[in-house]
PDB file of C-alpha atoms in Angstrom:
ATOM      1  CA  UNK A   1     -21.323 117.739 -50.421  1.00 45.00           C
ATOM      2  CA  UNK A   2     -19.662 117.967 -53.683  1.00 44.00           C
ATOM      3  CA  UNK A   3     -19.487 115.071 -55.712  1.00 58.00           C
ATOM      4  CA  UNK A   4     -16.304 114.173 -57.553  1.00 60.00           C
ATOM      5  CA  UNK A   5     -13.283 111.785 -56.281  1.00 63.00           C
ATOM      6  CA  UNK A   6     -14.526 109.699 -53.389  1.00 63.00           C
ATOM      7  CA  UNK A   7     -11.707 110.218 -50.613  1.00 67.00           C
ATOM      8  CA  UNK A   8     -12.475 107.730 -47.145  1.00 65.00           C
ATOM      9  CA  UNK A   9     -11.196 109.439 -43.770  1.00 66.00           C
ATOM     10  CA  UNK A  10      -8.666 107.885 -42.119  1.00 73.00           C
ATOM     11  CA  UNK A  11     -10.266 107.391 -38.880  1.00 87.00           C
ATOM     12  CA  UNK A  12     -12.721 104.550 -39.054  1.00 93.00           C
ATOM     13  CA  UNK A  13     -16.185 104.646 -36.461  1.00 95.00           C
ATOM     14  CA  UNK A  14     -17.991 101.694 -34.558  1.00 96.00           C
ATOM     15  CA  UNK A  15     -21.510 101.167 -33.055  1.00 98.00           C
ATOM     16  CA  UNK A  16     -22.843  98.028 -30.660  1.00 98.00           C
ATOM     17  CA  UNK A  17     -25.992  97.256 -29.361  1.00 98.00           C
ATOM     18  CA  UNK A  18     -26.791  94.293 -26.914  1.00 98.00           C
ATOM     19  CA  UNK A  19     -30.697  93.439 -27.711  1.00 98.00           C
ATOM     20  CA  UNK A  20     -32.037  91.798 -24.255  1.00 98.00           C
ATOM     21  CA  UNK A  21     -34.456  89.169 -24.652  1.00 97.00           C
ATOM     22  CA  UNK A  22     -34.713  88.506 -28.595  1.00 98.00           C
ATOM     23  CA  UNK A  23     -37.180  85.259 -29.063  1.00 97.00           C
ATOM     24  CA  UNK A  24     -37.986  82.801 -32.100  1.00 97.00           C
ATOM     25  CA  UNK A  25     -38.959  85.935 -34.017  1.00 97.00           C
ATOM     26  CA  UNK A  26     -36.036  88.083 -36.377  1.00 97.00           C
ATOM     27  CA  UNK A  27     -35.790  90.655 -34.374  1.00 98.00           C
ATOM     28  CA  UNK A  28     -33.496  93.852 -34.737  1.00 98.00           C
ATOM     29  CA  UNK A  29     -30.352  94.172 -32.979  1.00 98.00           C
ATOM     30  CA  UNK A  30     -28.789  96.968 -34.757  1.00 98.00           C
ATOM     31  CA  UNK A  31     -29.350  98.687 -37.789  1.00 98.00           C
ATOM     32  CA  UNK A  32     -27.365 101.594 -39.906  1.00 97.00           C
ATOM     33  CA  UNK A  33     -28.908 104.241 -42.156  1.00 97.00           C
ATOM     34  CA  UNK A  34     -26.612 106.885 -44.615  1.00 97.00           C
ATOM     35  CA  UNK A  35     -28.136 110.300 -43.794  1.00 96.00           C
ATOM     36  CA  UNK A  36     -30.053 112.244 -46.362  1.00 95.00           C
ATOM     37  CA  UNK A  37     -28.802 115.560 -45.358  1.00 95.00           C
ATOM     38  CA  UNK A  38     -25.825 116.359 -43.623  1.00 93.00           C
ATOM     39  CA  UNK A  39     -25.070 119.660 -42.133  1.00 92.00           C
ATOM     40  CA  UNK A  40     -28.067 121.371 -44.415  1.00 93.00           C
ATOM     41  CA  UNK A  41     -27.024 119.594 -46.964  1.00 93.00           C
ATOM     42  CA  UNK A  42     -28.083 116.946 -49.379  1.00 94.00           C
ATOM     43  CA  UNK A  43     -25.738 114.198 -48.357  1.00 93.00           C
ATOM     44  CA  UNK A  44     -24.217 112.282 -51.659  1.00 91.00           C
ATOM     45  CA  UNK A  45     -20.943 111.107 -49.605  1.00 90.00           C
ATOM     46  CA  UNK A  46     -20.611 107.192 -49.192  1.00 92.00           C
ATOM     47  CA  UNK A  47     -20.075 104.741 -45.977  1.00 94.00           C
ATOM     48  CA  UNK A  48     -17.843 101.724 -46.518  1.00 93.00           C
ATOM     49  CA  UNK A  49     -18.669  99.012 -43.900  1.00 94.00           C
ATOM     50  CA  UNK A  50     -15.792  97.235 -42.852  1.00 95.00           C
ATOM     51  CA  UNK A  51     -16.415  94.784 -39.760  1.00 96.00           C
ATOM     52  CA  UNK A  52     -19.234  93.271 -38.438  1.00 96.00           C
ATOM     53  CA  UNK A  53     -19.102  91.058 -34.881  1.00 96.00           C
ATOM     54  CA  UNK A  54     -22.125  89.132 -33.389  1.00 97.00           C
ATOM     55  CA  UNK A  55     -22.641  87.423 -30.244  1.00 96.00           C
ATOM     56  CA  UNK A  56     -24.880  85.997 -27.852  1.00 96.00           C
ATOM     57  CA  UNK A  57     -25.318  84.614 -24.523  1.00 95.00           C
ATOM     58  CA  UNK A  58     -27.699  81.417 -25.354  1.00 94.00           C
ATOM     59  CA  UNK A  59     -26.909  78.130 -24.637  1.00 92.00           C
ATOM     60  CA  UNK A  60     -28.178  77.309 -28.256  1.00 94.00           C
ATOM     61  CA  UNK A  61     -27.018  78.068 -31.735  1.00 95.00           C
ATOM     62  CA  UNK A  62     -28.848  81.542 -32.809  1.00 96.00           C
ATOM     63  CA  UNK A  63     -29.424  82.967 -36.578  1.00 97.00           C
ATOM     64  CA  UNK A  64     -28.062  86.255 -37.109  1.00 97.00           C
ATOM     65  CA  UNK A  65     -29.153  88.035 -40.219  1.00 97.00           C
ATOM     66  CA  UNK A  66     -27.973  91.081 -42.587  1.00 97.00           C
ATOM     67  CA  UNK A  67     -30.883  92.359 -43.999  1.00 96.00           C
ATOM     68  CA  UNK A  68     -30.959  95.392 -46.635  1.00 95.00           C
ATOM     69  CA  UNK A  69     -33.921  98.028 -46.772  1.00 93.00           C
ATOM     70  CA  UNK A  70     -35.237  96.089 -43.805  1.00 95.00           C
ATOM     71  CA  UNK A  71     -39.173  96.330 -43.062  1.00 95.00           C
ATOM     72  CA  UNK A  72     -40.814  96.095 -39.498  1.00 94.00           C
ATOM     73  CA  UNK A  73     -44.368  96.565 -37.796  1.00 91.00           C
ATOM     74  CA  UNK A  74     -43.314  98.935 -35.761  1.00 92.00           C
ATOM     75  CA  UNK A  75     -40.850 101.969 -36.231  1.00 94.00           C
ATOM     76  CA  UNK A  76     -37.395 102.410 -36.112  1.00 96.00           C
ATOM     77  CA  UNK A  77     -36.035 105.221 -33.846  1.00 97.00           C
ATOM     78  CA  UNK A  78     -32.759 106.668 -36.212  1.00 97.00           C
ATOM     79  CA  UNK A  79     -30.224 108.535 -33.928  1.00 97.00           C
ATOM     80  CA  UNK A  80     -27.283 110.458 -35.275  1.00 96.00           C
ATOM     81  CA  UNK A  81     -23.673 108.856 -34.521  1.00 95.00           C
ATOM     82  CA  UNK A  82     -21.855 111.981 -34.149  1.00 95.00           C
ATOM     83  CA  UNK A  83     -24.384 114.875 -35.374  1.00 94.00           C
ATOM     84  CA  UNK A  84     -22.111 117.166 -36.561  1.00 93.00           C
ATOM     85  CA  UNK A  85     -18.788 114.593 -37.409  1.00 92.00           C
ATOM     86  CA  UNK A  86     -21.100 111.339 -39.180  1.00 94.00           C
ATOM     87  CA  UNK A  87     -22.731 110.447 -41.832  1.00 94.00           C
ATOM     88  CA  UNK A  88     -24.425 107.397 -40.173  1.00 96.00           C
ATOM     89  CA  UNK A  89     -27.726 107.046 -38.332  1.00 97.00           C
ATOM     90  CA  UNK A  90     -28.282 103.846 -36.020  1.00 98.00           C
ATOM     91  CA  UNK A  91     -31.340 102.684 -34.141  1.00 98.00           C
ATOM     92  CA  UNK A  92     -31.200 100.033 -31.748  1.00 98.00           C
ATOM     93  CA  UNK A  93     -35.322  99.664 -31.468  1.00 98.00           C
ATOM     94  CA  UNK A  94     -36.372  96.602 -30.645  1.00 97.00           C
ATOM     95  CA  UNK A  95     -38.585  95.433 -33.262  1.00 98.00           C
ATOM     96  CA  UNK A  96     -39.433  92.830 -35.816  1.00 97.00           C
ATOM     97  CA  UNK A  97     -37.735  92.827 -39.199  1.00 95.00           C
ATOM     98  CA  UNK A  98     -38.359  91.125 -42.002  1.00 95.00           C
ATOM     99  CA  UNK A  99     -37.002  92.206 -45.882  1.00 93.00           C
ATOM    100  CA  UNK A 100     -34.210  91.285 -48.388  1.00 95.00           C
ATOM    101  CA  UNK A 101     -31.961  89.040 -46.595  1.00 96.00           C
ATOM    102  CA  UNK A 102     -28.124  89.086 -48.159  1.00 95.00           C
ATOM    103  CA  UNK A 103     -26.474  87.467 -45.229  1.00 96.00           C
ATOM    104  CA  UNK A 104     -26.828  85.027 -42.722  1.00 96.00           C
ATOM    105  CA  UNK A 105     -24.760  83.351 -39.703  1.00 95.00           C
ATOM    106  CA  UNK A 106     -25.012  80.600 -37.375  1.00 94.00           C
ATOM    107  CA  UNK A 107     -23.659  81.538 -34.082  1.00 94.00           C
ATOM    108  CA  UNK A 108     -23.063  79.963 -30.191  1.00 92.00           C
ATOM    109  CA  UNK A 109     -21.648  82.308 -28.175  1.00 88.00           C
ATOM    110  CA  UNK A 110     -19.143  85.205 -30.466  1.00 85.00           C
ATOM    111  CA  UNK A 111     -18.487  85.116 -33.369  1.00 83.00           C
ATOM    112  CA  UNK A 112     -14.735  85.786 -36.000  1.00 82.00           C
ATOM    113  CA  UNK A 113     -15.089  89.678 -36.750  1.00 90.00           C
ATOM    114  CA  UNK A 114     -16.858  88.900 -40.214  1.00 94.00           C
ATOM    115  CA  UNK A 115     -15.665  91.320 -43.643  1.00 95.00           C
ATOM    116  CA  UNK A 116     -18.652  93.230 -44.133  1.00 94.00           C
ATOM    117  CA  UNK A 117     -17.136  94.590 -46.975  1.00 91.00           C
ATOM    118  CA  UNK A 118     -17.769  91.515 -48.581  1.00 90.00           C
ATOM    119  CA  UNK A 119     -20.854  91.753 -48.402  1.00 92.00           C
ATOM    120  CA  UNK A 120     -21.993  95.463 -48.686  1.00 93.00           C
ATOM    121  CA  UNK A 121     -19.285  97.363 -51.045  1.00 91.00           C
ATOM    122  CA  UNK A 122     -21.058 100.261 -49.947  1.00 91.00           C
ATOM    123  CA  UNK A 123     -23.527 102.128 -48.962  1.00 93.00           C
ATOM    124  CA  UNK A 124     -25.336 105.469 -50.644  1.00 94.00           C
ATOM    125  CA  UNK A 125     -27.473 108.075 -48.855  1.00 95.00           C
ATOM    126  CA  UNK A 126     -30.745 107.005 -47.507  1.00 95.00           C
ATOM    127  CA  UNK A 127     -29.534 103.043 -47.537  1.00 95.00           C
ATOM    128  CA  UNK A 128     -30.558 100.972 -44.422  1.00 96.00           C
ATOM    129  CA  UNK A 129     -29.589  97.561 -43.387  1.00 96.00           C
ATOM    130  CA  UNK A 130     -30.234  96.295 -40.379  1.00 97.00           C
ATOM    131  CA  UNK A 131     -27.737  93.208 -37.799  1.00 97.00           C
ATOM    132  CA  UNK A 132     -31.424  90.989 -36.640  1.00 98.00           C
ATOM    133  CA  UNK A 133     -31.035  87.842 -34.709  1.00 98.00           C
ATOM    134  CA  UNK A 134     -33.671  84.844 -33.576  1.00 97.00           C
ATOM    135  CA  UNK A 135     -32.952  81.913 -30.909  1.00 97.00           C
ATOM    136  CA  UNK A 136     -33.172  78.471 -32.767  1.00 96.00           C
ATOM    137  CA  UNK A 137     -34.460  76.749 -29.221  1.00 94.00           C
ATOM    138  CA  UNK A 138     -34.690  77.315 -25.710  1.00 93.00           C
ATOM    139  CA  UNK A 139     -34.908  80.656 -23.828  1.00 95.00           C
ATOM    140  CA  UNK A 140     -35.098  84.296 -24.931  1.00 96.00           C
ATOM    141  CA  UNK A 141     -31.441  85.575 -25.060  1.00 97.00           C
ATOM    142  CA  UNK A 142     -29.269  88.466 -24.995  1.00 97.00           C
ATOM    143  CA  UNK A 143     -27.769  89.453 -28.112  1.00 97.00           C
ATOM    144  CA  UNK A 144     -24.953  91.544 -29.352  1.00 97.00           C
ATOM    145  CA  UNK A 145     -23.832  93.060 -32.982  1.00 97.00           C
ATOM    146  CA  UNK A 146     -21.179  95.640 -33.534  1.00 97.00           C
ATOM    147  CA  UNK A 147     -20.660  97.277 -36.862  1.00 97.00           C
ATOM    148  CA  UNK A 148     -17.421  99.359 -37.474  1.00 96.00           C
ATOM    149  CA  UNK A 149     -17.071 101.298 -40.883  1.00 96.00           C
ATOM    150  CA  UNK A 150     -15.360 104.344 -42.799  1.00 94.00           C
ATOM    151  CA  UNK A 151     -17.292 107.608 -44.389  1.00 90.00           C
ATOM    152  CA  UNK A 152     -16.011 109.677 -47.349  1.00 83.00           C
ATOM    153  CA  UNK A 153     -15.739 113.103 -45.826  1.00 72.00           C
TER     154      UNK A 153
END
């Protein structure tokens, strides 16, 4: 990619994951990464996050959090979006995270579609951030995080 004036395409893209199970520790739900090459290329296009939507079928308040560059014990298994059409990489591992929170939400049952914009402006090549949840009592539960967002192609 060229650099130069950053123009967004029109259509915007979306991702979900529901995590099954997710305990007392943070555990990833869904994560986004901005590739580091695209089409043989050395990717220096941005992503604009736009909405973010949690959810979760405990009978409890659960913690969702946003976490940037996140860290984990295990490994994070990045698949392409749309390999030939996206810039973004997800991964839906299940896995514990831990790292530079710069959000977090309270939530029993769904949540308001949240601004993520608000939050992250944007995001460069080779940025991560990661949607990780935790039950504040009771049972493992199911939870769900959708991220929806715009790429300058």
């Amino acid at each position: 990619f060229v650099e130069g004036m950053i123009k967004y395409n029109q259509q915007s893209r979306g991702q979900f994951n529901i995590q099954a199970s997710v305990g007392s520790t943070l555990t990833n739900v869904l994560s986004f990464r901005n590739r580091a090459v695209f089409k043989g290329s050395a990717n220096r296009a941005e992503i604009i996050p736009l909405i973010l939507s949690l959810g979760t079928d405990a009978t409890k308040p659960v913690i969702f959090e946003v976490t940037i560059n996140p860290q984990t014990t295990g490994f994070f298994d990045w698949q392409y979006v749309d390999d030939e059409l996206s810039l973004m990489e997800y991964s839906t591992s299940n896995v514990p995270i831990t790292g530079t929170v710069i959000a977090a939400f309270t939530v029993l049952g769904a949540s308001e579609a949240i601004d993520i914009q608000n939050i992250i402006e944007y995001q460069v090549p080779t940025s991560e951030f990661s949607i990780a949840a935790r039950i504040t009592g009771g049972n493992a539960s199911d939870m769900i995080a959708s991220g929806t967002w715009k790429e300058d192609l």
